[in-house]
Short mmCIF file of C-alpha atoms and ligand atoms in Angstrom, two decimals:
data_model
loop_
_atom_site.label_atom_id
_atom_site.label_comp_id
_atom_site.label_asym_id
_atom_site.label_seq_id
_atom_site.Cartn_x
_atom_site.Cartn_y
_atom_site.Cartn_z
CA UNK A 104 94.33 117.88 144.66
CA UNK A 105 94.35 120.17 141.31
CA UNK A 106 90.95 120.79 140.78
CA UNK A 107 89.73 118.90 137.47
CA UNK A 108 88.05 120.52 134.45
CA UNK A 109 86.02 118.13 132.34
CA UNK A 110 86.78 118.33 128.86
CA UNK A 111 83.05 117.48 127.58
CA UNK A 112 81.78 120.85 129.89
CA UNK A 113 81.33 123.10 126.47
CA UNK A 114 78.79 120.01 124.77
CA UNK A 115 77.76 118.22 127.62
CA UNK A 116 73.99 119.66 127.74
CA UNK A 117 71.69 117.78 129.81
CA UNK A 118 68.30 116.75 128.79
CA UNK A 119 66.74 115.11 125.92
CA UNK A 120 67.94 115.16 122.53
CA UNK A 121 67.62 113.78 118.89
CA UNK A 122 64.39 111.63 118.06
CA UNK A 123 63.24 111.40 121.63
CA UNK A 124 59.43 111.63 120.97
CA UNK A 125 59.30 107.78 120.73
CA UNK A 126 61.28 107.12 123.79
CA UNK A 127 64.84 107.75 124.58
CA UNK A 128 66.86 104.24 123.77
CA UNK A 129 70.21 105.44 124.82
CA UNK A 130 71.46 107.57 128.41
CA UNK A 131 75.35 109.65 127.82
CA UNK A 132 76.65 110.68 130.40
CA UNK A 133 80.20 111.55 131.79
CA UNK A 134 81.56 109.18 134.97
CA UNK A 135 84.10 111.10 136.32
CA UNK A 136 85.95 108.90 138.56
CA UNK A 137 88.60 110.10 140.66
CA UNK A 138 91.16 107.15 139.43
CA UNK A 139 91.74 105.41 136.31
CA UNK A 140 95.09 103.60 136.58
CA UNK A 141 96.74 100.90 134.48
CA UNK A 142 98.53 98.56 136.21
CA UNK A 143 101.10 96.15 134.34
CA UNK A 144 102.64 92.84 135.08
CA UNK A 145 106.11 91.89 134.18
CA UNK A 146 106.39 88.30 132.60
CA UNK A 147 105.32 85.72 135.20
CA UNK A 148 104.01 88.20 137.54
CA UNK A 149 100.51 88.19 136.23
CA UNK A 150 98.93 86.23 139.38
CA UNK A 151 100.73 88.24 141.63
CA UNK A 152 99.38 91.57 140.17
CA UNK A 153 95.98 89.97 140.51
CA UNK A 154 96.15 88.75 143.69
CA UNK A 155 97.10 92.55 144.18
CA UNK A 156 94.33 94.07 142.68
CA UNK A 157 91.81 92.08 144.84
CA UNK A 158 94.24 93.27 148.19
CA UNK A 159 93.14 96.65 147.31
CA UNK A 160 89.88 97.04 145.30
CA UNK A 161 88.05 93.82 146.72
CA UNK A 162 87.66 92.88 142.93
CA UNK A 163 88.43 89.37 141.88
CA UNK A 164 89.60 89.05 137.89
CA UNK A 165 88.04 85.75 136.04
CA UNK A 166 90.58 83.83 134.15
CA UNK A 167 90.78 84.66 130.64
CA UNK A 168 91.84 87.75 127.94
CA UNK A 169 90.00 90.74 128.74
CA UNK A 170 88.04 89.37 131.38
CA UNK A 171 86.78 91.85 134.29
CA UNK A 172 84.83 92.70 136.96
CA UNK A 173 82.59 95.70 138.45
CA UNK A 174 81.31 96.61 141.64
CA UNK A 175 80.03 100.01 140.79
CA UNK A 176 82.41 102.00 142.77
CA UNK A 177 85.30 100.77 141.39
CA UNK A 178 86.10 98.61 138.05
CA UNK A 179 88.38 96.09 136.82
CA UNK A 180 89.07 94.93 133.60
CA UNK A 181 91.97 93.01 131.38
CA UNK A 182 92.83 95.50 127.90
CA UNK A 183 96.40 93.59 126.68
CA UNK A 184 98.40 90.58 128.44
CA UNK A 185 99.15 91.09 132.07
CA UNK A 186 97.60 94.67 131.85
CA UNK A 187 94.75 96.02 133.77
CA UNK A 188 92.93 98.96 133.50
CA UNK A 189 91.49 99.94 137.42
CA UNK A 190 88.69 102.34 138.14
CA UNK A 191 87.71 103.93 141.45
CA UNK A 192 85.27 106.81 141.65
CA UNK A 193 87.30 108.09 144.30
CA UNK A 194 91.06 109.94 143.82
CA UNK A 195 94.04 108.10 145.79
CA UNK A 196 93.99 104.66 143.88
CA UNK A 197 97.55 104.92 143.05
CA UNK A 198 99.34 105.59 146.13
CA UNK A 199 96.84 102.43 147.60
CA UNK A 200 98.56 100.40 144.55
CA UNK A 201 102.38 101.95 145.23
CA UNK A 202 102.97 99.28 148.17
CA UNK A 203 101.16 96.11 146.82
CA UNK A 204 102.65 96.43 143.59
CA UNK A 205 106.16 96.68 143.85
CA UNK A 206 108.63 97.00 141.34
CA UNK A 207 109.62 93.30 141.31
CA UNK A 208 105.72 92.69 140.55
CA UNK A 209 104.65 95.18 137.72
CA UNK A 210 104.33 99.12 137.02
CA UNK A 211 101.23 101.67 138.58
CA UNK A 212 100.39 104.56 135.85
CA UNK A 213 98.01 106.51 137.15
CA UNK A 214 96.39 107.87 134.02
CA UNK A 215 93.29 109.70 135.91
CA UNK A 216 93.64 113.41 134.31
CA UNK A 217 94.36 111.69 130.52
CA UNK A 218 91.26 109.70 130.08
CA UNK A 219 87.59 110.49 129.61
CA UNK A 220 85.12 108.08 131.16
CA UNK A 221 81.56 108.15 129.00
CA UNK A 222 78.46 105.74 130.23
CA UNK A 223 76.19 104.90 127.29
CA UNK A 224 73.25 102.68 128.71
CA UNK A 225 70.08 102.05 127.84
CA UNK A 226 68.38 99.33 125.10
CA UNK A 227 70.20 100.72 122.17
CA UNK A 228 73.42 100.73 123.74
CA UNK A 229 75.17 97.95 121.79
CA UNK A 230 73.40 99.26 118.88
CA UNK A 231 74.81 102.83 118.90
CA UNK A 232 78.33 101.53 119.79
CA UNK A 233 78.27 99.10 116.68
CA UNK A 234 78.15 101.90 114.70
CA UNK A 235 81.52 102.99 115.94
CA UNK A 236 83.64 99.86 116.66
CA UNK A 237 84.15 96.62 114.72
CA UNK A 238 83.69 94.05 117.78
CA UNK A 239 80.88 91.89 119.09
CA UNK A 240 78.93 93.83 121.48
CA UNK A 241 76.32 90.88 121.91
CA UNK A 242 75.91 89.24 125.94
CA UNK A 243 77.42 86.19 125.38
CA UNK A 244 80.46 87.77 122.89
CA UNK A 245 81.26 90.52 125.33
CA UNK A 246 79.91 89.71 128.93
CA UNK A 247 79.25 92.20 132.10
CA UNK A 248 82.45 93.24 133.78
CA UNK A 249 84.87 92.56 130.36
CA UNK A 250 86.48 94.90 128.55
CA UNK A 251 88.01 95.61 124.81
CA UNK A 252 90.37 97.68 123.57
CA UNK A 253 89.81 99.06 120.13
CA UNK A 254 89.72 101.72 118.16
CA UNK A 255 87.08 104.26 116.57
CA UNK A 256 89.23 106.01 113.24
CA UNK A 257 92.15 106.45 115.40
CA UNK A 258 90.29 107.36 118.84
CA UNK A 259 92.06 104.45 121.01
CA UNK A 260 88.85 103.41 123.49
CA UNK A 261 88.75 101.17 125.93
CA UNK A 262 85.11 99.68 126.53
CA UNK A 263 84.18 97.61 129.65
CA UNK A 264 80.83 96.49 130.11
CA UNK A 265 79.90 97.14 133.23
CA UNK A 266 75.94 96.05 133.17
CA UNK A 267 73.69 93.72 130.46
CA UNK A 268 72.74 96.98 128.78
CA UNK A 269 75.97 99.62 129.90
CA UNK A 270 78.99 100.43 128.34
CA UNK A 271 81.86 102.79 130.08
CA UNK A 272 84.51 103.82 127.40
CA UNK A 273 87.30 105.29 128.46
CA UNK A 274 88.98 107.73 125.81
CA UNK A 275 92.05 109.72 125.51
CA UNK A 276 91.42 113.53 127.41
CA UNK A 277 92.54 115.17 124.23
CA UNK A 278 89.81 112.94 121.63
CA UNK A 279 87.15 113.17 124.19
CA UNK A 280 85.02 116.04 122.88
CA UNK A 281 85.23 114.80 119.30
CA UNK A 282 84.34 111.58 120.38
CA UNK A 283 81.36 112.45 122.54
CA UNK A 284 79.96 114.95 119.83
CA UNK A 285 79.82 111.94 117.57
CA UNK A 286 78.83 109.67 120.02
CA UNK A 287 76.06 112.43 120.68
CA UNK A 288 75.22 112.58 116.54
CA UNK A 289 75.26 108.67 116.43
CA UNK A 290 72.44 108.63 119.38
CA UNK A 291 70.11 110.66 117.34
CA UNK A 292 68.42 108.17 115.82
CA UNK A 293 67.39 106.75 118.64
CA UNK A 294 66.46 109.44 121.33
CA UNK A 295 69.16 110.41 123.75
CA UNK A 296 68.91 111.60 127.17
CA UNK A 297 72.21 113.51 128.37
CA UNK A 298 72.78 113.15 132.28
CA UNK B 161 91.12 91.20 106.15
CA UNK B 162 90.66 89.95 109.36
CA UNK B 163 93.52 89.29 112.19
CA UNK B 164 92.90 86.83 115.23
CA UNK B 165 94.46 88.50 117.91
CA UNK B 166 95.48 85.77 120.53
CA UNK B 167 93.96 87.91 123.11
CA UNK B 168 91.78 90.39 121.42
CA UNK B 169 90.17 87.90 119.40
CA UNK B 170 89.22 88.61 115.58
CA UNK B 171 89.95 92.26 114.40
CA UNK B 172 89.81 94.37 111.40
CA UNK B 173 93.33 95.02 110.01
CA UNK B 174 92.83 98.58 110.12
CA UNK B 175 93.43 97.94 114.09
CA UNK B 176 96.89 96.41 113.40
CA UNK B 177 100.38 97.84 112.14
CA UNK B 178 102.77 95.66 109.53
CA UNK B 179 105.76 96.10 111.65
CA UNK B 180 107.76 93.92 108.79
CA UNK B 181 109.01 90.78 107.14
CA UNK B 182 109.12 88.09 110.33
CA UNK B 183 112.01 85.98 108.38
CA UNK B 184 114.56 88.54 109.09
CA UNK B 185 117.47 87.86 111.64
CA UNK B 186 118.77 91.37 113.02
CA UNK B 187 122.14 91.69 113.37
CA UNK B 188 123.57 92.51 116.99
CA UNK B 189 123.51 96.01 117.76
CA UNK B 190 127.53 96.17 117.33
CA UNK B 191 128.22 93.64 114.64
CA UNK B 192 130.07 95.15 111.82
CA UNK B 193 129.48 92.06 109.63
CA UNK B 194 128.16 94.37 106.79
CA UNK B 195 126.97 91.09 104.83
CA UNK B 196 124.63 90.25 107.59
CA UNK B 197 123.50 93.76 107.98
CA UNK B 198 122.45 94.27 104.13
CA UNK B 199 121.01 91.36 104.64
CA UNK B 200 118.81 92.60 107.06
CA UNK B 201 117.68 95.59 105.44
CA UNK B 202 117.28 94.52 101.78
CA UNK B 203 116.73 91.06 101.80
CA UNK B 204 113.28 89.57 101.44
CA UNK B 205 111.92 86.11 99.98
CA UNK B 206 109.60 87.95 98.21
CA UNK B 207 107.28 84.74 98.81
CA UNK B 208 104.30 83.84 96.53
CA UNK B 209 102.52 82.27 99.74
CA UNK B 210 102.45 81.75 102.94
CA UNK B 211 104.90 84.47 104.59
CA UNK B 212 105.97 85.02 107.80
CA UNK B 213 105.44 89.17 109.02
CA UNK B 214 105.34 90.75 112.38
CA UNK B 215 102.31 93.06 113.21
CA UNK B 216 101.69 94.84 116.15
CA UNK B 217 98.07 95.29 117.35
CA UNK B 218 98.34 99.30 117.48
CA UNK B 219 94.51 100.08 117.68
CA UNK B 220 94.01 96.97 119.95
CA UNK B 221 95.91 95.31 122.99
CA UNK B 222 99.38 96.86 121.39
CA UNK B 223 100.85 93.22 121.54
CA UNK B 224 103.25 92.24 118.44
CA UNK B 225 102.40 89.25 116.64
CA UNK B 226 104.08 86.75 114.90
CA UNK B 227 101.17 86.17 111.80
CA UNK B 228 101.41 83.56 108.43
CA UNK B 229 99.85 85.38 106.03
CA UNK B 230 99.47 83.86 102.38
CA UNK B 231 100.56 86.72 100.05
CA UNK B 232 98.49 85.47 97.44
CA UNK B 233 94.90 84.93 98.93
CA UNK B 234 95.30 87.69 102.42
CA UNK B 235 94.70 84.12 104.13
CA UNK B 236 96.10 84.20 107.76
CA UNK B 237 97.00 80.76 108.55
CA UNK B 238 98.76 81.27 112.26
CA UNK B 239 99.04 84.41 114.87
CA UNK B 240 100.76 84.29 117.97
CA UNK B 241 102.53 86.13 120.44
CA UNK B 242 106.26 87.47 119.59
CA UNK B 243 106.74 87.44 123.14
CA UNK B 244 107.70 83.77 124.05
CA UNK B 245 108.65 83.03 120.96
CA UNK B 246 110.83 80.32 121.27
CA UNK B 247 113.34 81.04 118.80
CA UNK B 248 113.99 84.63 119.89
CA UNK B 249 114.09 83.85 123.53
CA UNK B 250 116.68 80.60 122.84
CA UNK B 251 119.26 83.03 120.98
CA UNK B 252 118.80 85.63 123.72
CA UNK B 253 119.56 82.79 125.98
CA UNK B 254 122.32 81.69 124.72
CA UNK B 255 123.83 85.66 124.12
CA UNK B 256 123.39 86.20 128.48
CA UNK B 257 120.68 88.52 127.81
CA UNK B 258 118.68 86.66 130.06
ZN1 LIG C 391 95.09 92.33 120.58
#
């Protein structure tokens, strides 16, 4: 496997930052998982593909648009109709996907060098984000294990919530040091620890 | 203004793209019934109301969408997915394509 360079490594400095006296509100940090695929269903496939994705991650989908799940080593969550965005923190998800879904099924991308995984967690998680993106970030609006797809300016990011006060946003490769420096300047406010 | 995705949910229009005037019946590719084809380009009812337009959620789930809109007050009366629709898929049907 090529040997992966993190696109964050020039502003990623760890430790505390911004208006931390008070308490830091808000952890950044970079995931890193080895996989990030999107898998897509063709028309009337949709169970099938899902039925697929629990074959190989162990993750079962709940019904409904955007709806997701998370076991901490790997992720699952809806972004468009019949389309699935699949995590695993280690490499190799794809070629576990090429036999389960076949082409009569749906498509595998495996997108793992082109997007940027960032964690935000802490108590002023949803409150940081709502600065950047026009959706509901509230419990009940956007529950563990969902995701969104949406857009900050025209930084595409796909959000899943992956714990009550956790967000992991997946970005574009080429965005993703713009978009953590202003996730980083957005964080001030309320203390920021960088892990 | 504010789109209802059907599976996004509400979203700011800045998340969608007009992708045009929903009323308009495109030609086949390899009709040379130029009538039909100016029609297609030119065209438009020009409505003071409720108008049919196709937008694509771009910054969102990248669906298209089949939206009323009411020219007159931004009011968005229906949204739904392009894909199904009914009328499209019937005249497909009935050309072979599928
Ligand atoms: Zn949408």
């Amino acid at each position: 496997m090529v040997e992966r360079q993190s696109p964050l490594e020039l502003e990623l400095r760890a430790g505390s930052h911004g208006d931390f006296e008070h308490g830091i509100e808000v952890i950044l940090s970079e995931t890193r998982p080895g996989s990030i695929l999107q898998l897509a269903a063709w028309p009337g496939q949709e169970k099938a593909l899902i039925a697929g994705i629990r074959a190989v991650t162990g993750l079962a989908l709940p019904d409904g648009a955007g709806a997701g799940s998370t076991g901490g080593v790997r992720s699952v969550f809806g972004f468009a109709p019949g389309k699935f965005t699949v995590v695993d923190e280690a490499e190799g998800l794809a070629s576990a996907f090429a036999n389960v879904v076949t082409p009569a099924i749906g498509t595998v991308t495996d997108l793992s060098h082109g997007r940027t995984a960032i964690r935000i967690a802490g108590p002023k998680a949803e409150w940081v984000l709502a600065k950047f993106f026009a959706i509901d970030f509230a419990l009940p609006a956007f529950p563990v294990g969902a995701g969104r797809s949406t857009m900050h300016h025209d930084v595409f990011a796909q959000i899943q919530r992956t714990g009550a006060d956790q967000f992991d946003i997946y970005v574009f490769r080429s965005f993703a040091r713009s978009f953590w420096k202003a996730l980083c300047h957005a964080s001030e406010e309320v203390g920021y620890e960088v892990q | 203004m504010l789109i209802t995705c059907p599976y996004c949910g509400p979203r700011d229009v800045i998340e969608f793209t007009y992708q045009g005037d929903g009323n308009r019946e495109r030609p086949q590719p390899a009709s040379q019934d130029l009538d039909a084809w100016n029609a297609y380009v030119y065209d438009r009812l020009n409505l003071a109301g409720d108008h049919n337009e196709i937008w694509q959620h771009s910054g969102g789930c990248r669906a298209h969408l089949r939206v009323v809109r009411n020219t007159l007050t931004h009011e968005i009366s229906s949204v739904a997915f392009t894909r199904g629709d009914h009328k499209v898929a019937a005249r497909h049907k009935a050309e072979g394509k599928i």
